[in-house]
Short mmCIF file of C-alpha atoms in Angstrom, two decimals:
data_model
loop_
_atom_site.label_atom_id
_atom_site.label_comp_id
_atom_site.label_asym_id
_atom_site.label_seq_id
_atom_site.Cartn_x
_atom_site.Cartn_y
_atom_site.Cartn_z
CA MET A 95 82.59 212.61 53.94
CA ILE A 96 80.63 211.84 50.76
CA ASP A 97 79.20 208.67 52.34
CA LYS A 98 78.09 210.63 55.39
CA ILE A 99 76.30 213.20 53.22
CA LEU A 100 74.63 210.40 51.23
CA LEU A 101 73.44 208.69 54.40
CA GLU A 102 72.04 211.97 55.73
CA THR A 103 70.23 212.54 52.41
CA ILE A 104 68.71 209.03 52.47
CA LYS A 105 67.68 209.45 56.11
CA SER A 106 66.08 212.80 55.37
CA ASN A 107 64.17 211.39 52.38
CA ILE A 108 62.91 208.44 54.40
CA ASN A 109 61.76 210.70 57.27
CA GLU A 110 59.89 212.92 54.82
CA ALA A 111 58.34 209.88 53.13
CA VAL A 112 57.16 208.54 56.51
CA ARG A 113 55.64 211.94 57.35
CA VAL A 114 53.69 212.06 54.08
CA ILE A 115 52.51 208.46 54.40
CA LEU A 116 51.33 208.93 58.01
CA ALA A 117 49.49 212.08 56.97
CA ASN A 118 47.49 210.02 54.43
CA LYS A 119 47.08 206.66 56.19
CA VAL A 120 43.83 205.49 54.60
CA ARG A 121 44.85 206.49 51.10
CA THR A 122 48.24 204.81 51.51
CA PHE A 123 46.64 201.60 52.84
CA LEU A 124 44.21 201.39 49.92
CA THR A 125 47.10 201.98 47.53
CA ALA A 126 49.16 199.21 49.12
CA LEU A 127 46.33 196.63 48.97
CA GLY A 128 47.35 195.51 45.49
CA ILE A 129 50.93 194.95 46.66
CA ILE A 130 49.71 193.17 49.81
CA PHE A 131 47.54 190.68 47.93
CA GLY A 132 50.09 190.26 45.17
CA VAL A 133 52.95 189.45 47.56
CA ALA A 134 50.67 187.16 49.60
CA ALA A 135 49.76 185.32 46.41
CA VAL A 136 53.44 184.97 45.48
CA ILE A 137 54.31 183.57 48.94
CA THR A 138 51.37 181.13 48.82
CA MET A 139 52.17 180.08 45.25
CA LEU A 140 55.81 179.34 46.07
CA ALA A 141 54.77 177.51 49.27
CA ILE A 142 52.36 175.30 47.32
CA GLY A 143 54.95 174.67 44.62
CA LYS A 144 57.61 173.76 47.19
CA GLY A 145 55.17 171.52 49.03
CA ALA A 146 54.11 169.80 45.81
CA GLU A 147 57.74 169.24 44.84
CA GLN A 148 58.50 167.73 48.25
CA GLU A 149 55.39 165.54 48.07
CA ILE A 150 56.32 164.26 44.62
CA LEU A 151 59.85 163.44 45.81
CA SER A 152 58.56 161.63 48.91
CA GLN A 153 56.02 159.66 46.85
CA LEU A 154 58.72 158.85 44.33
CA GLU A 155 60.80 157.46 47.17
CA LEU A 156 57.85 155.30 48.23
CA VAL A 157 57.06 153.78 44.82
CA GLY A 158 60.62 153.57 43.50
CA VAL A 159 62.05 155.28 40.44
CA ASN A 160 62.13 152.36 38.00
CA ASN A 161 59.23 150.24 39.22
CA ILE A 162 56.37 148.66 37.30
CA VAL A 163 53.40 147.38 39.31
CA VAL A 164 51.19 144.49 38.19
CA THR A 165 47.93 144.01 40.10
CA PRO A 166 45.43 141.20 39.46
CA ILE A 167 41.78 141.81 38.60
CA PRO A 168 39.68 139.23 40.47
CA ASP A 169 36.12 138.27 39.58
CA ASP A 170 33.43 139.97 41.60
CA PRO A 171 31.89 137.22 43.73
CA ASP A 172 28.76 139.32 44.27
CA ASN A 173 28.08 139.54 40.54
CA ASN A 174 26.10 136.36 39.92
CA GLU A 175 25.02 137.56 36.50
CA SER A 176 28.55 137.72 35.07
CA GLU A 177 28.43 136.73 31.43
CA GLN A 178 30.84 135.95 28.65
CA GLU A 179 29.44 135.48 25.17
CA GLU A 180 30.98 133.11 22.64
CA GLU A 181 30.27 133.34 18.93
CA GLY A 182 30.77 129.61 18.29
CA GLY A 183 27.67 128.45 20.13
CA ALA A 184 27.20 125.92 22.91
CA ASN A 185 30.21 123.78 21.95
CA GLU A 186 32.69 126.61 22.66
CA THR A 187 34.33 126.70 26.08
CA ILE A 188 34.87 129.76 28.20
CA ARG A 189 38.49 130.84 28.46
CA PHE A 190 40.22 129.91 31.68
CA SER A 191 43.03 131.86 33.31
CA LYS A 192 45.23 130.44 36.02
CA GLY A 193 45.62 133.92 37.51
CA LEU A 194 48.71 135.85 38.53
CA ASP A 195 51.07 133.46 40.31
CA LEU A 196 54.71 132.73 41.13
CA LEU A 197 55.15 130.95 37.79
CA ASP A 198 54.54 134.32 36.12
CA VAL A 199 57.23 135.84 38.35
CA THR A 200 59.74 133.18 37.27
CA SER A 201 58.80 133.57 33.62
CA ILE A 202 59.25 137.36 33.68
CA GLN A 203 62.61 137.03 35.42
CA LYS A 204 63.91 134.50 32.88
CA ASN A 205 62.57 135.99 29.65
CA ILE A 206 62.87 139.78 30.02
CA PRO A 207 66.51 140.93 30.31
CA SER A 208 65.65 144.53 31.26
CA VAL A 209 64.13 143.35 34.55
CA LYS A 210 66.49 143.89 37.50
CA GLN A 211 64.48 142.21 40.25
CA LEU A 212 60.92 141.29 41.19
CA SER A 213 58.94 141.47 44.41
CA PRO A 214 55.65 139.53 44.61
CA GLU A 215 53.26 140.15 47.50
CA ILE A 216 50.36 138.24 49.02
CA ILE A 217 48.12 140.26 51.31
CA MET A 218 45.70 138.97 53.90
CA GLU A 219 43.52 140.84 56.39
CA THR A 220 43.78 138.87 59.61
CA TYR A 221 44.38 139.39 63.32
CA MET A 222 47.17 139.13 65.87
CA ILE A 223 46.73 138.03 69.48
CA LYS A 224 48.35 139.74 72.44
CA LYS A 225 47.46 138.73 75.99
CA GLY A 226 44.25 137.11 74.82
CA ARG A 227 43.09 140.20 72.85
CA GLN A 228 42.73 140.29 69.08
CA SER A 229 43.87 143.23 66.96
CA PRO A 230 43.37 143.58 63.19
CA VAL A 231 46.52 143.49 61.07
CA LYS A 232 47.67 143.00 57.49
CA LEU A 233 49.86 139.93 56.96
CA ILE A 234 52.06 140.32 53.90
CA GLY A 235 53.92 137.46 52.20
CA VAL A 236 57.04 138.85 50.49
CA THR A 237 60.50 137.92 49.29
CA SER A 238 63.69 139.50 50.60
CA ASN A 239 63.65 141.82 47.56
CA PHE A 240 60.55 143.61 48.84
CA PHE A 241 62.41 145.95 51.16
CA GLU A 242 64.77 147.15 48.42
CA THR A 243 62.14 147.64 45.71
CA SER A 244 59.88 149.48 48.18
CA ASN A 245 62.72 151.66 49.57
CA VAL A 246 62.07 150.30 53.05
CA LYS A 247 64.98 150.01 55.48
CA ILE A 248 65.17 147.46 58.27
CA GLY A 249 66.06 149.52 61.33
CA GLN A 250 66.58 146.64 63.75
CA GLY A 251 67.33 142.98 63.14
CA GLU A 252 67.86 141.47 59.70
CA ASN A 253 66.22 140.54 56.41
CA PHE A 254 64.94 137.05 55.61
CA THR A 255 67.71 134.55 54.95
CA LYS A 256 67.68 132.03 52.13
CA ILE A 257 67.13 129.13 54.56
CA GLN A 258 64.16 130.89 56.19
CA THR A 259 62.64 131.52 52.78
CA VAL A 260 63.21 128.06 51.29
CA LYS A 261 62.14 126.11 54.39
CA ALA A 262 59.08 128.32 55.04
CA LEU A 263 60.15 129.03 58.62
CA PRO A 264 57.71 130.92 60.90
CA VAL A 265 59.63 134.20 61.09
CA CYS A 266 58.46 137.76 60.53
CA ILE A 267 59.55 141.38 60.16
CA ILE A 268 57.15 143.87 61.71
CA GLY A 269 56.34 147.53 61.20
CA GLU A 270 57.35 150.17 63.72
CA LYS A 271 53.75 150.75 64.86
CA VAL A 272 53.21 147.03 65.40
CA ALA A 273 56.38 146.88 67.52
CA LYS A 274 55.25 149.83 69.66
CA LYS A 275 51.80 148.32 70.08
CA LEU A 276 52.89 144.81 71.05
CA PHE A 277 56.24 145.38 72.73
CA THR A 278 56.01 148.75 74.45
CA GLY A 279 59.21 149.51 76.31
CA GLU A 280 60.98 146.29 75.32
CA ASN A 281 63.03 144.94 72.43
CA ALA A 282 60.85 142.96 70.01
CA ILE A 283 63.73 141.12 68.29
CA GLY A 284 63.62 137.41 69.16
CA LYS A 285 60.14 137.62 70.66
CA HIS A 286 57.15 135.65 69.33
CA ILE A 287 53.75 136.92 68.20
CA LYS A 288 50.68 134.92 67.29
CA VAL A 289 49.11 135.85 63.97
CA LYS A 290 45.89 133.93 63.47
CA ASP A 291 46.85 130.35 64.39
CA VAL A 292 50.62 130.56 63.84
CA TRP A 293 53.36 131.72 66.21
CA LEU A 294 55.94 133.86 64.38
CA LYS A 295 59.41 134.84 65.61
CA VAL A 296 60.30 138.52 65.13
CA ILE A 297 63.66 138.86 63.34
CA GLY A 298 63.45 142.49 62.22
CA ILE A 299 61.69 145.84 62.57
CA ILE A 300 61.43 148.26 59.65
CA GLU A 301 62.22 151.93 60.10
CA GLU A 302 59.15 154.12 60.46
CA LYS A 303 58.19 155.53 57.09
CA LEU A 304 55.91 158.55 56.86
CA ILE A 305 53.21 157.90 54.29
CA SER A 306 50.54 160.57 53.79
CA GLU A 307 46.89 159.70 53.21
CA THR A 308 47.18 161.36 49.79
CA ALA A 309 49.96 158.98 48.77
CA GLN A 310 48.01 156.00 50.09
CA GLU A 311 44.95 157.02 48.08
CA ASN A 312 46.59 158.15 44.84
CA LEU A 313 49.25 155.44 44.56
CA GLY A 314 47.55 152.56 46.36
CA ILE A 315 50.28 152.45 48.99
CA ARG A 316 49.62 150.83 52.36
CA ASP A 317 50.82 152.19 55.67
CA LEU A 318 53.84 149.89 55.80
CA ASN A 319 54.40 150.65 59.49
CA GLN A 320 51.30 148.69 60.51
CA ASP A 321 52.00 145.46 58.58
CA ILE A 322 53.61 142.12 59.44
CA TYR A 323 55.87 140.61 56.77
CA ILE A 324 56.68 136.91 56.39
CA PRO A 325 58.49 134.94 53.66
CA ILE A 326 56.13 134.29 50.77
CA LYS A 327 56.63 130.52 50.98
CA THR A 328 55.78 130.64 54.70
CA PHE A 329 52.55 132.39 53.75
CA LEU A 330 51.65 129.76 51.13
CA VAL A 331 52.50 126.78 53.37
CA ARG A 332 51.21 127.98 56.74
CA TYR A 333 48.32 130.29 55.80
CA ARG A 334 46.74 130.23 52.35
CA ASP A 335 47.47 129.31 48.75
CA ARG A 336 44.74 130.19 46.27
CA LYS A 337 46.22 127.87 43.63
CA ILE A 338 45.22 124.82 45.66
CA LEU A 339 41.86 123.69 44.27
CA THR A 340 39.10 122.97 46.74
CA ASP A 341 36.60 120.15 46.31
CA GLN A 342 33.97 122.68 45.29
CA ALA A 343 36.29 124.18 42.67
CA ILE A 344 36.98 120.72 41.20
CA ASP A 345 33.27 119.93 41.04
CA TYR A 346 32.57 123.19 39.29
CA GLY A 347 35.43 122.95 36.81
CA SER A 348 38.21 124.93 38.48
CA GLY A 349 35.90 127.44 40.10
CA MET A 350 33.53 127.96 37.18
CA ILE A 351 29.91 126.98 36.69
CA ILE A 352 29.05 127.02 32.97
CA ILE A 353 25.41 127.39 32.01
CA ASN A 354 24.39 126.94 28.36
CA GLY A 355 21.66 129.27 27.24
CA GLY A 356 20.76 127.27 24.12
CA ASN A 357 22.45 126.37 20.86
CA ASN A 358 23.27 129.94 19.98
CA GLY A 359 22.66 131.63 23.32
CA PRO A 360 25.23 133.26 25.56
CA LYS A 361 27.07 131.32 28.23
CA LYS A 362 27.08 132.35 31.83
CA ARG A 363 29.70 131.57 34.39
CA LYS A 364 29.74 131.89 38.14
CA PRO A 365 32.41 134.39 39.25
CA ARG A 366 35.44 132.75 40.81
CA GLY A 367 36.29 135.49 43.28
CA ASN A 368 39.98 136.11 43.80
CA TYR A 369 41.67 133.15 42.07
CA HIS A 370 45.09 134.86 41.82
CA GLN A 371 47.90 133.40 43.89
CA ILE A 372 49.60 136.75 44.45
CA ASP A 373 48.02 140.17 45.05
CA LYS A 374 50.73 142.44 43.73
CA LEU A 375 53.91 142.19 41.71
CA THR A 376 56.50 144.97 41.72
CA ILE A 377 59.04 144.79 38.90
CA GLN A 378 62.18 146.90 39.05
CA VAL A 379 63.78 147.82 35.73
CA GLY A 380 67.47 148.63 35.41
CA ASN A 381 66.99 151.73 33.22
CA SER A 382 64.11 154.22 33.46
CA ASN A 383 64.12 154.60 29.66
CA GLU A 384 63.05 150.96 29.40
CA LEU A 385 59.99 151.29 31.61
CA LYS A 386 57.39 151.69 28.87
CA GLY A 387 58.85 149.01 26.60
CA THR A 388 59.26 146.54 29.46
CA ALA A 389 55.66 147.12 30.59
CA GLU A 390 54.40 146.34 27.08
CA VAL A 391 56.45 143.13 26.88
CA ILE A 392 55.21 142.05 30.34
CA SER A 393 51.61 142.69 29.27
CA LYS A 394 51.99 140.50 26.17
CA LEU A 395 53.75 137.74 28.11
CA LEU A 396 51.13 137.63 30.86
CA LYS A 397 48.24 137.76 28.43
CA ARG A 398 49.65 134.75 26.57
CA LYS A 399 50.19 132.83 29.82
CA HIS A 400 46.68 133.72 31.00
CA ASN A 401 45.06 132.26 27.87
CA GLY A 402 44.30 135.63 26.33
CA MET A 403 42.40 136.94 29.36
CA LEU A 404 43.25 140.44 30.57
CA ASP A 405 42.76 139.72 34.27
CA PHE A 406 45.59 141.97 35.42
CA GLU A 407 46.49 145.64 35.34
CA ILE A 408 49.91 147.18 34.73
CA SER A 409 50.83 150.64 35.97
CA ILE A 410 54.00 152.72 36.09
CA PRO A 411 53.85 154.80 39.31
CA ILE A 412 56.38 157.36 38.10
CA ASN A 413 54.07 158.22 35.17
CA LEU A 414 51.21 158.80 37.61
CA LEU A 415 53.45 161.09 39.63
CA LYS A 416 54.46 163.04 36.53
CA GLN A 417 50.79 163.55 35.68
CA GLN A 418 50.14 164.83 39.20
CA GLN A 419 53.14 167.12 38.91
CA LYS A 420 51.87 168.50 35.60
CA THR A 421 48.45 169.20 37.11
CA LYS A 422 50.01 171.02 40.05
CA GLN A 423 52.25 173.03 37.73
CA ILE A 424 49.18 174.22 35.81
CA PHE A 425 47.61 175.23 39.12
CA ASN A 426 50.77 177.16 40.05
CA ILE A 427 50.80 178.94 36.68
CA VAL A 428 47.21 180.08 37.18
CA LEU A 429 48.09 181.31 40.68
CA SER A 430 51.18 183.09 39.30
CA ILE A 431 49.02 184.95 36.77
CA ILE A 432 46.68 186.04 39.57
CA ALA A 433 49.66 187.17 41.64
CA GLY A 434 51.09 189.06 38.66
CA ILE A 435 47.78 190.85 38.02
CA SER A 436 47.55 191.83 41.71
CA LEU A 437 51.09 193.23 41.66
CA LEU A 438 50.38 195.11 38.41
CA ILE A 439 47.27 196.65 39.94
CA GLY A 440 49.30 197.52 43.02
CA GLY A 441 51.96 199.18 40.90
CA ILE A 442 49.37 201.21 38.99
CA GLY A 443 47.85 202.23 42.33
CA ILE A 444 51.23 203.49 43.54
CA MET A 445 51.73 205.46 40.33
CA ASN A 446 48.25 206.96 40.65
CA ILE A 447 48.70 208.00 44.28
CA MET A 448 52.12 209.49 43.58
CA LEU A 449 50.78 211.56 40.66
CA ALA A 450 47.93 212.78 42.88
CA SER A 451 50.43 213.60 45.63
CA ILE A 452 52.53 215.62 43.20
CA LEU A 453 49.49 217.70 42.17
CA GLU A 454 48.70 218.38 45.83
CA ARG A 455 52.32 219.30 46.63
CA THR A 456 53.17 221.36 43.54
CA LYS A 457 53.79 224.52 45.58
CA GLU A 458 55.96 222.55 48.03
CA ILE A 459 58.02 221.21 45.10
CA GLY A 460 58.49 224.77 43.76
CA ILE A 461 59.74 226.02 47.15
CA MET A 462 62.16 223.05 47.44
CA LYS A 463 63.63 223.82 44.01
CA ALA A 464 63.78 227.54 44.79
CA ILE A 465 65.91 226.97 47.91
CA GLY A 466 68.38 224.79 46.01
CA ALA A 467 66.95 221.25 45.68
CA THR A 468 68.17 219.56 42.50
CA LYS A 469 66.19 217.31 40.16
CA GLN A 470 67.97 214.34 41.69
CA ASP A 471 66.84 215.39 45.17
CA ILE A 472 63.20 215.63 44.05
CA ILE A 473 63.37 212.26 42.26
CA LEU A 474 64.92 210.55 45.29
CA GLN A 475 62.27 212.10 47.57
CA PHE A 476 59.32 210.76 45.62
CA LEU A 477 61.00 207.42 44.84
CA SER A 478 61.55 206.99 48.59
CA GLU A 479 57.81 207.44 49.15
CA SER A 480 56.78 204.93 46.45
CA ILE A 481 59.34 202.33 47.56
CA LEU A 482 58.33 202.74 51.23
CA ILE A 483 54.66 202.23 50.35
CA SER A 484 55.57 199.17 48.30
CA LEU A 485 57.82 197.70 51.02
CA SER A 486 55.16 198.28 53.69
CA GLY A 487 52.69 196.40 51.52
CA GLY A 488 55.32 193.71 50.98
CA ILE A 489 55.80 193.17 54.73
CA VAL A 490 52.06 192.87 55.34
CA GLY A 491 51.76 190.67 52.24
CA CYS A 492 54.48 188.31 53.52
CA LEU A 493 52.72 187.88 56.85
CA LEU A 494 49.40 187.34 55.08
CA GLY A 495 51.01 184.84 52.69
CA ILE A 496 52.54 182.82 55.55
CA ILE A 497 49.21 182.74 57.40
CA ALA A 498 47.32 181.84 54.20
CA SER A 499 49.75 178.99 53.47
CA TYR A 500 49.27 177.58 56.97
CA ILE A 501 45.47 177.85 56.81
CA LEU A 502 45.44 176.30 53.32
CA GLU A 503 47.41 173.29 54.56
CA LEU A 504 45.05 172.79 57.50
CA ALA A 505 41.87 173.24 55.45
CA THR A 506 42.73 171.25 52.31
CA ASP A 507 45.57 168.86 53.30
CA ILE A 508 47.72 170.42 50.55
CA ASP A 509 51.35 170.42 51.65
CA THR A 510 52.82 173.93 51.78
CA ILE A 511 56.41 174.88 52.61
CA VAL A 512 57.26 178.56 53.15
CA SER A 513 60.97 179.06 52.50
CA PHE A 514 63.26 181.97 53.35
CA GLY A 515 64.00 182.34 49.64
CA SER A 516 60.34 183.00 48.82
CA ILE A 517 60.19 185.78 51.43
CA VAL A 518 63.36 187.42 50.04
CA LEU A 519 61.98 187.14 46.51
CA SER A 520 58.72 188.80 47.61
CA PHE A 521 60.63 191.73 49.13
CA MET A 522 62.63 192.12 45.94
CA VAL A 523 59.47 192.08 43.83
CA ALA A 524 57.82 194.65 46.11
CA THR A 525 60.88 196.94 45.91
CA PHE A 526 61.03 196.55 42.13
CA ILE A 527 57.34 197.45 41.78
CA GLY A 528 57.76 200.57 43.93
CA LEU A 529 60.85 201.60 41.97
CA ILE A 530 59.45 201.04 38.47
CA PHE A 531 56.04 202.61 39.07
CA GLY A 532 57.52 205.50 41.06
CA VAL A 533 59.98 206.66 38.40
CA LEU A 534 57.44 208.41 36.15
CA PRO A 535 55.78 210.46 38.93
CA ALA A 536 59.19 211.33 40.39
CA LYS A 537 60.47 212.61 37.02
CA SER A 538 57.24 214.55 36.54
CA ALA A 539 57.80 216.27 39.88
CA ALA A 540 61.48 216.99 39.14
CA ASN A 541 60.72 218.59 35.77
CA LYS A 542 58.30 221.22 37.15
CA ASN A 543 59.23 224.86 36.72
CA PRO A 544 59.86 226.30 40.20
CA ILE A 545 58.26 229.72 39.46
CA GLU A 546 55.07 228.19 38.03
CA ALA A 547 55.01 225.64 40.84
CA ILE A 548 55.18 228.38 43.53
CA ARG A 549 52.33 230.33 41.85
CA HIS A 550 50.18 227.15 41.70
CA GLU A 551 47.04 227.29 43.86
#
């Protein structure tokens, strides 16, 4: 019985609140604008935050949690005025570095105990031939460790065997896009493809891995689905090995032309281009706490082996991701402040409109109290109005926030994910705002003297 009376009371209050709101449509809409924009900002903020979190996790999966990346710094062959000054005069020789090579890989593996495994890569822009037509492709020389350190799974076929690696056999593992392009509607495993002048047997196909353009740009990650992978020794034997000196390099002193500028003048050298044997070295560390220390030891070891020349760069991808995450968190905090200000303004607007409504309806309040309405009835009536205004603004704000998140993703390539939890949270915030900022006007209405209220003009 009590529940039935309570439901009837709530229904009556809601009907009265709807009547008052519909009677003042424009004023109600203007009041709800603050709530609308505030809720929309909350939805958009949470969508951006969720999208950023998902992007960081996906990028982390791409680069690996405990990886250190060493990349060589080649000479610029177009810079013919490259100079290196020596204080000792014309008798001093310019320092010579052998470049980043497989000997460095072996040395790091043997001398640094924190290193779990290494994955060197050699990259070459070349072409593949299919039915007499050439298509550009990246040929990558790797070891069998590459697929583990890069979090790449082989969907079909198998990884390189030890015999294939040691004997430099002409085998390859191709990306999903390469397989679809060359072997549409048929199984590529066991088939042969011609890359430049060498026929390679396909022994595996990697699973398609979604890599955004942002990840490719920020982290220097290739689209792995479009590459062809061969054992690194196969690459060195059958394609190219930069450590093999050409006749021109021997004539010029291992790729350098030294020009004396006088007894005390500077020395000039002709740039050697890319003299590094490998183009990238990924080093996986057993413990993430050892990343920084291991990177420092690797830097010292390589610098000593390269005759003091800093012709390489060491980066820790996870640190780059943390910096990106910090930047995005700052952006989210700023957006949260804006959303909070909008909601505060919306709440003040609701309080203002409710106080104005009470002044307009003073006589009505007096009549309600005179015929038996209690303070609680008056409070519930006006709270129903403020909460209904707030919830209406919340619904419109949610729709606006979802649309804004979608448009933002299309316009700026920022990943946004609107979750059910963010919508529920927005409704709760809207209800809370209506409740908090409606209490004071509702109490003000309930405390009016009925006789004075009836006499009010």
